[in-house]
GROMACS .gro file of C-alpha atoms in nm:
model
  286
    1MET     CA    1  -0.424  -2.138   0.027
    2ASN     CA    2  -0.779  -2.159  -0.108
    3ALA     CA    3  -0.789  -1.819  -0.279
    4SER     CA    4  -1.066  -1.683  -0.501
    5THR     CA    5  -1.061  -1.385  -0.736
    6GLU     CA    6  -1.338  -1.143  -0.831
    7THR     CA    7  -1.358  -0.836  -1.055
    8TYR     CA    8  -1.470  -0.531  -0.856
    9PHE     CA    9  -1.464  -0.266  -1.131
   10VAL     CA   10  -1.372  -0.218  -1.495
   11TYR     CA   11  -1.156   0.090  -1.555
   12GLU     CA   12  -1.128   0.196  -1.920
   13GLY     CA   13  -1.162  -0.164  -2.032
   14LEU     CA   14  -0.925  -0.299  -1.765
   15PRO     CA   15  -1.084  -0.548  -1.521
   16LEU     CA   16  -0.965  -0.458  -1.172
   17GLN     CA   17  -0.957  -0.766  -0.953
   18ALA     CA   18  -0.936  -0.859  -0.587
   19THR     CA   19  -0.808  -1.193  -0.457
   20PHE     CA   20  -0.954  -1.324  -0.130
   21TYR     CA   21  -0.747  -1.542   0.102
   22PRO     CA   22  -0.972  -1.687   0.375
   23ALA     CA   23  -0.874  -1.737   0.735
   24ALA     CA   24  -0.747  -2.088   0.807
   25THR     CA   25  -0.931  -2.120   1.139
   26GLU     CA   26  -1.285  -2.240   1.206
   27SER     CA   27  -1.352  -1.921   1.402
   28PRO     CA   28  -1.213  -1.637   1.187
   29LYS     CA   29  -1.157  -1.297   1.341
   30PRO     CA   30  -1.420  -1.032   1.258
   31LEU     CA   31  -1.181  -0.825   1.046
   32THR     CA   32  -1.069  -0.853   0.684
   33LEU     CA   33  -0.737  -0.701   0.580
   34LEU     CA   34  -0.772  -0.501   0.258
   35TYR     CA   35  -0.423  -0.512   0.112
   36LEU     CA   36  -0.264  -0.260  -0.128
   37HIS     CA   37   0.072  -0.346  -0.282
   38GLY     CA   38   0.379  -0.127  -0.321
   39GLY     CA   39   0.585  -0.036  -0.625
   40GLY     CA   40   0.606   0.342  -0.634
   41LEU     CA   41   0.258   0.349  -0.797
   42VAL     CA   42   0.439   0.238  -1.114
   43PHE     CA   43   0.503  -0.137  -1.079
   44GLY     CA   44   0.398  -0.436  -0.871
   45ASP     CA   45   0.077  -0.636  -0.836
   46ARG     CA   46  -0.170  -0.753  -0.575
   47HIS     CA   47   0.010  -1.087  -0.528
   48ASP     CA   48   0.335  -0.937  -0.398
   49LEU     CA   49   0.283  -1.014  -0.028
   50PRO     CA   50   0.503  -1.317   0.047
   51ASP     CA   51   0.318  -1.641   0.115
   52THR     CA   52   0.492  -1.667   0.452
   53TYR     CA   53   0.304  -1.360   0.577
   54LYS     CA   54  -0.023  -1.458   0.414
   55LYS     CA   55  -0.005  -1.788   0.602
   56MET     CA   56   0.081  -1.616   0.932
   57LEU     CA   57  -0.221  -1.390   0.898
   58SER     CA   58  -0.450  -1.672   0.784
   59ASP     CA   59  -0.338  -1.903   1.065
   60ALA     CA   60  -0.406  -1.621   1.312
   61GLY     CA   61  -0.766  -1.604   1.189
   62TYR     CA   62  -0.750  -1.310   0.949
   63ALA     CA   63  -0.884  -1.307   0.595
   64LEU     CA   64  -0.694  -1.100   0.339
   65LEU     CA   65  -0.830  -0.927   0.029
   66ALA     CA   66  -0.555  -0.815  -0.209
   67ILE     CA   67  -0.680  -0.539  -0.439
   68ASP     CA   68  -0.573  -0.418  -0.785
   69TYR     CA   69  -0.535  -0.053  -0.879
   70PRO     CA   70  -0.428   0.094  -1.215
   71LEU     CA   71  -0.060   0.188  -1.239
   72ALA     CA   72   0.112   0.511  -1.339
   73PRO     CA   73   0.190   0.675  -1.570
   74GLU     CA   74  -0.084   0.514  -1.778
   75ALA     CA   75  -0.323   0.609  -1.498
   76GLN     CA   76  -0.293   0.906  -1.265
   77LEU     CA   77  -0.335   0.922  -0.888
   78PRO     CA   78  -0.692   1.063  -0.891
   79GLU     CA   79  -0.802   0.769  -1.106
   80MET     CA   80  -0.627   0.522  -0.876
   81MET     CA   81  -0.813   0.669  -0.581
   82LEU     CA   82  -1.145   0.659  -0.766
   83CYS     CA   83  -1.095   0.291  -0.842
   84LEU     CA   84  -0.998   0.205  -0.485
   85GLN     CA   85  -1.294   0.394  -0.342
   86LYS     CA   86  -1.512   0.180  -0.569
   87ALA     CA   87  -1.335  -0.125  -0.428
   88LEU     CA   88  -1.433  -0.021  -0.075
   89VAL     CA   89  -1.797   0.026  -0.176
   90TRP     CA   90  -1.793  -0.312  -0.352
   91PHE     CA   91  -1.645  -0.482  -0.045
   92ARG     CA   92  -1.894  -0.316   0.187
   93GLU     CA   93  -2.195  -0.400  -0.029
   94GLU     CA   94  -2.099  -0.743  -0.164
   95GLY     CA   95  -1.795  -0.874   0.023
   96LYS     CA   96  -1.967  -1.006   0.334
   97LYS     CA   97  -2.199  -1.232   0.135
   98LEU     CA   98  -1.954  -1.308  -0.147
   99PHE     CA   99  -1.680  -1.428   0.087
  100ASN     CA  100  -1.907  -1.562   0.362
  101LEU     CA  101  -1.774  -1.317   0.620
  102GLY     CA  102  -1.912  -1.277   0.968
  103SER     CA  103  -1.851  -0.903   0.954
  104ALA     CA  104  -1.792  -0.630   0.696
  105ASP     CA  105  -1.533  -0.466   0.924
  106TYR     CA  106  -1.190  -0.415   0.773
  107VAL     CA  107  -0.839  -0.279   0.818
  108LEU     CA  108  -0.659  -0.096   0.538
  109PHE     CA  109  -0.313  -0.253   0.504
  110GLY     CA  110  -0.050  -0.121   0.264
  111ARG     CA  111   0.320  -0.148   0.201
  112SER     CA  112   0.517   0.153   0.069
  113ALA     CA  113   0.310   0.318  -0.208
  114GLY     CA  114   0.022   0.094  -0.104
  115ALA     CA  115   0.045   0.242   0.245
  116PHE     CA  116   0.028   0.590   0.091
  117LEU     CA  117  -0.296   0.489  -0.080
  118ALA     CA  118  -0.424   0.338   0.245
  119PHE     CA  119  -0.351   0.665   0.428
  120GLN     CA  120  -0.545   0.854   0.161
  121LEU     CA  121  -0.843   0.620   0.176
  122ALA     CA  122  -0.854   0.623   0.556
  123ALA     CA  123  -0.840   1.003   0.572
  124ARG     CA  124  -1.134   1.026   0.332
  125SER     CA  125  -1.346   0.769   0.512
  126ASN     CA  126  -1.599   0.817   0.788
  127GLU     CA  127  -1.761   0.476   0.768
  128PRO     CA  128  -1.787   0.263   1.082
  129HIS     CA  129  -1.660  -0.057   0.916
  130LEU     CA  130  -1.307   0.089   0.891
  131LYS     CA  131  -1.145  -0.033   1.213
  132GLY     CA  132  -0.778   0.037   1.154
  133LEU     CA  133  -0.489   0.126   0.927
  134ALA     CA  134  -0.154  -0.051   0.887
  135SER     CA  135   0.140   0.125   0.720
  136PHE     CA  136   0.451  -0.072   0.636
  137TYR     CA  137   0.718   0.186   0.539
  138GLY     CA  138   0.459   0.422   0.397
  139TYR     CA  139   0.414   0.798   0.359
  140TYR     CA  140   0.120   1.033   0.377
  141SER     CA  141   0.237   1.345   0.191
  142LEU     CA  142   0.393   1.429  -0.144
  143ASP     CA  143   0.562   1.744  -0.015
  144GLU     CA  144   0.871   1.555   0.103
  145PRO     CA  145   1.168   1.736  -0.064
  146SER     CA  146   1.350   1.412  -0.150
  147PHE     CA  147   1.053   1.307  -0.364
  148HIS     CA  148   1.118   1.607  -0.591
  149GLN     CA  149   1.499   1.596  -0.604
  150PRO     CA  150   1.745   1.358  -0.770
  151SER     CA  151   1.800   1.071  -0.527
  152THR     CA  152   2.156   1.018  -0.412
  153TYR     CA  153   2.077   0.653  -0.345
  154TYR     CA  154   1.914   0.582  -0.681
  155ASN     CA  155   2.188   0.765  -0.867
  156THR     CA  156   2.428   0.493  -0.754
  157PHE     CA  157   2.239   0.270  -1.000
  158PRO     CA  158   2.320   0.276  -1.374
  159LYS     CA  159   2.141   0.557  -1.557
  160VAL     CA  160   1.828   0.461  -1.748
  161PRO     CA  161   1.822   0.586  -2.111
  162VAL     CA  162   1.516   0.798  -2.187
  163ALA     CA  163   1.468   0.618  -2.518
  164TYR     CA  164   1.432   0.289  -2.333
  165LEU     CA  165   1.155   0.429  -2.111
  166LYS     CA  166   0.930   0.501  -2.408
  167GLN     CA  167   0.926   0.130  -2.489
  168LEU     CA  168   0.784   0.053  -2.144
  169LEU     CA  169   0.477   0.272  -2.169
  170GLN     CA  170   0.151   0.103  -2.261
  171LYS     CA  171  -0.134   0.245  -2.467
  172GLN     CA  172  -0.392   0.097  -2.230
  173PRO     CA  173  -0.405   0.106  -1.848
  174LEU     CA  174  -0.261  -0.188  -1.656
  175ALA     CA  175  -0.282  -0.318  -1.299
  176VAL     CA  176   0.006  -0.565  -1.313
  177GLY     CA  177   0.358  -0.440  -1.374
  178ALA     CA  178   0.646  -0.683  -1.326
  179VAL     CA  179   0.932  -0.525  -1.136
  180THR     CA  180   1.175  -0.668  -1.392
  181GLU     CA  181   0.999  -0.468  -1.664
  182ARG     CA  182   0.865  -0.156  -1.493
  183PHE     CA  183   1.127  -0.073  -1.230
  184PRO     CA  184   1.333   0.135  -1.481
  185LEU     CA  185   1.041   0.382  -1.496
  186TYR     CA  186   1.061   0.434  -1.121
  187LEU     CA  187   1.439   0.433  -1.116
  188HIS     CA  188   1.467   0.704  -1.382
  189ALA     CA  189   1.203   0.913  -1.208
  190ARG     CA  190   1.390   0.900  -0.877
  191GLN     CA  191   1.725   0.963  -1.047
  192THR     CA  192   1.590   1.280  -1.205
  193GLY     CA  193   1.364   1.399  -0.925
  194LYS     CA  194   1.058   1.359  -1.148
  195TRP     CA  195   0.877   1.083  -0.966
  196VAL     CA  196   0.565   1.271  -0.853
  197PRO     CA  197   0.482   1.402  -1.206
  198LEU     CA  198   0.485   1.040  -1.320
  199PHE     CA  199   0.158   0.978  -1.134
  200LEU     CA  200   0.032   1.335  -1.082
  201GLU     CA  201   0.104   1.557  -1.381
  202ASP     CA  202  -0.113   1.839  -1.249
  203LYS     CA  203   0.103   2.004  -0.980
  204SER     CA  204  -0.195   2.202  -0.851
  205LYS     CA  205  -0.343   1.875  -0.717
  206ILE     CA  206  -0.046   1.782  -0.497
  207ALA     CA  207  -0.189   1.952  -0.189
  208THR     CA  208  -0.501   1.737  -0.224
  209PHE     CA  209  -0.291   1.433  -0.136
  210ASN     CA  210  -0.096   1.580   0.156
  211LEU     CA  211  -0.245   1.474   0.487
  212THR     CA  212  -0.230   1.748   0.748
  213ALA     CA  213  -0.167   1.709   1.120
  214LEU     CA  214  -0.543   1.734   1.168
  215ASP     CA  215  -0.599   1.459   0.911
  216LEU     CA  216  -0.355   1.233   1.091
  217GLN     CA  217  -0.514   1.301   1.428
  218SER     CA  218  -0.849   1.184   1.293
  219LEU     CA  219  -0.723   0.849   1.162
  220PRO     CA  220  -0.840   0.519   1.313
  221PRO     CA  221  -0.606   0.303   1.524
  222THR     CA  222  -0.285   0.268   1.324
  223PHE     CA  223   0.001   0.017   1.313
  224LEU     CA  224   0.327   0.172   1.188
  225THR     CA  225   0.654   0.010   1.095
  226ALA     CA  226   0.957   0.117   0.892
  227SER     CA  227   1.333   0.085   0.896
  228THR     CA  228   1.544   0.359   1.049
  229ALA     CA  229   1.782   0.318   0.752
  230ASP     CA  230   1.512   0.340   0.483
  231GLN     CA  231   1.684   0.468   0.169
  232ASP     CA  232   1.362   0.521  -0.023
  233VAL     CA  233   1.106   0.682   0.209
  234PRO     CA  234   1.242   0.894   0.497
  235TYR     CA  235   1.184   0.730   0.835
  236GLN     CA  236   1.060   1.067   0.961
  237PHE     CA  237   0.721   0.994   0.799
  238THR     CA  238   0.669   0.705   1.034
  239GLN     CA  239   0.802   0.895   1.334
  240GLN     CA  240   0.576   1.193   1.271
  241ALA     CA  241   0.273   0.973   1.212
  242ALA     CA  242   0.339   0.796   1.543
  243GLN     CA  243   0.345   1.132   1.720
  244LEU     CA  244   0.032   1.274   1.556
  245ILE     CA  245  -0.205   0.978   1.524
  246HIS     CA  246  -0.386   0.948   1.855
  247ARG     CA  247  -0.405   0.569   1.858
  248ALA     CA  248  -0.079   0.474   1.687
  249VAL     CA  249   0.155   0.186   1.763
  250LEU     CA  250   0.511   0.212   1.625
  251HIS     CA  251   0.743  -0.082   1.565
  252PRO     CA  252   1.072   0.046   1.423
  253VAL     CA  253   1.317  -0.182   1.247
  254LEU     CA  254   1.683  -0.094   1.286
  255GLY     CA  255   1.926  -0.051   0.998
  256MET     CA  256   1.754  -0.251   0.724
  257PRO     CA  257   1.648  -0.161   0.366
  258HIS     CA  258   1.319   0.004   0.273
  259ASP     CA  259   1.120  -0.316   0.215
  260PHE     CA  260   1.283  -0.505   0.501
  261ASP     CA  261   1.011  -0.771   0.508
  262ALA     CA  262   1.100  -0.886   0.156
  263ASP     CA  263   1.408  -1.065   0.291
  264LEU     CA  264   1.267  -1.384   0.438
  265THR     CA  265   1.611  -1.498   0.554
  266LYS     CA  266   1.612  -1.225   0.820
  267PRO     CA  267   1.395  -1.242   1.135
  268ALA     CA  268   1.279  -0.878   1.118
  269GLY     CA  269   0.991  -0.951   0.881
  270ARG     CA  270   0.837  -1.239   1.076
  271ARG     CA  271   0.886  -1.055   1.403
  272THR     CA  272   0.706  -0.750   1.267
  273TYR     CA  273   0.412  -0.954   1.137
  274GLN     CA  274   0.384  -1.121   1.477
  275GLN     CA  275   0.360  -0.772   1.628
  276PHE     CA  276   0.108  -0.677   1.359
  277ILE     CA  277  -0.111  -0.977   1.447
  278HIS     CA  278  -0.093  -0.890   1.816
  279TRP     CA  279  -0.208  -0.537   1.730
  280LEU     CA  280  -0.492  -0.670   1.515
  281ASP     CA  281  -0.607  -0.892   1.801
  282GLY     CA  282  -0.649  -0.580   2.012
  283LEU     CA  283  -0.886  -0.408   1.770
  284TYR     CA  284  -1.199  -0.599   1.860
  285ASP     CA  285  -1.369  -0.719   2.175
  286LYS     CA  286  -1.289  -1.080   2.241
   0.00000   0.00000   0.00000
């Protein structure tokens, strides 16, 4: 795919970048998908969406912009949000011309922790260019009890020595964290019930990032999907969002892991992205 990369902001010396994947059709759809990756806010990078899905979206006429954000614990959630809000301003002011787009309209699209960030951005936005929100196994509140308790599931993994964790921390912020290197940070945090303090040390700010029923009701049209057997983020988040968001579409996946679309050997991922594309097609007047 003919991708191009631009720097949208420099955060404490760290260039934050966005990679643009154009639509493959001569008549692209008037929506750009602004993509935020998962990784528990601790690991991952903007390139994590499998090429299979990028091609499906591109072939269907949709451009994709995959966006960096600084990772925890070197950066905290308020700083992540500040950077991403700058990314939205940058896209609105420069993206249309920079990427030769027919429209500045966009959909916020996130997976897991990226969906959490997308929920936060959508709830704080009142701009007309935001046309929709897509949450793949995401969450919209930090008050979930299992986020603050030792995880039964993650405690089936070998324990991570605290001394080893100190070697993983960087002195400078970073936006790319390989799962092979950074996953132990997340694993230890979930094993000990100390995940939220990893990215939000100030407990008094937690409520700021909990979307209320009223917040959810005010969201734009929303595509929701998650597995009923999600071992990482309770499926109830997706169920409740589907009930409260006025214009929500829910596509449950039965009995698969949290990031079910990572397994390209199973049909669930492709089937869900086909449903996602169908939903996207319904967001604009043909």
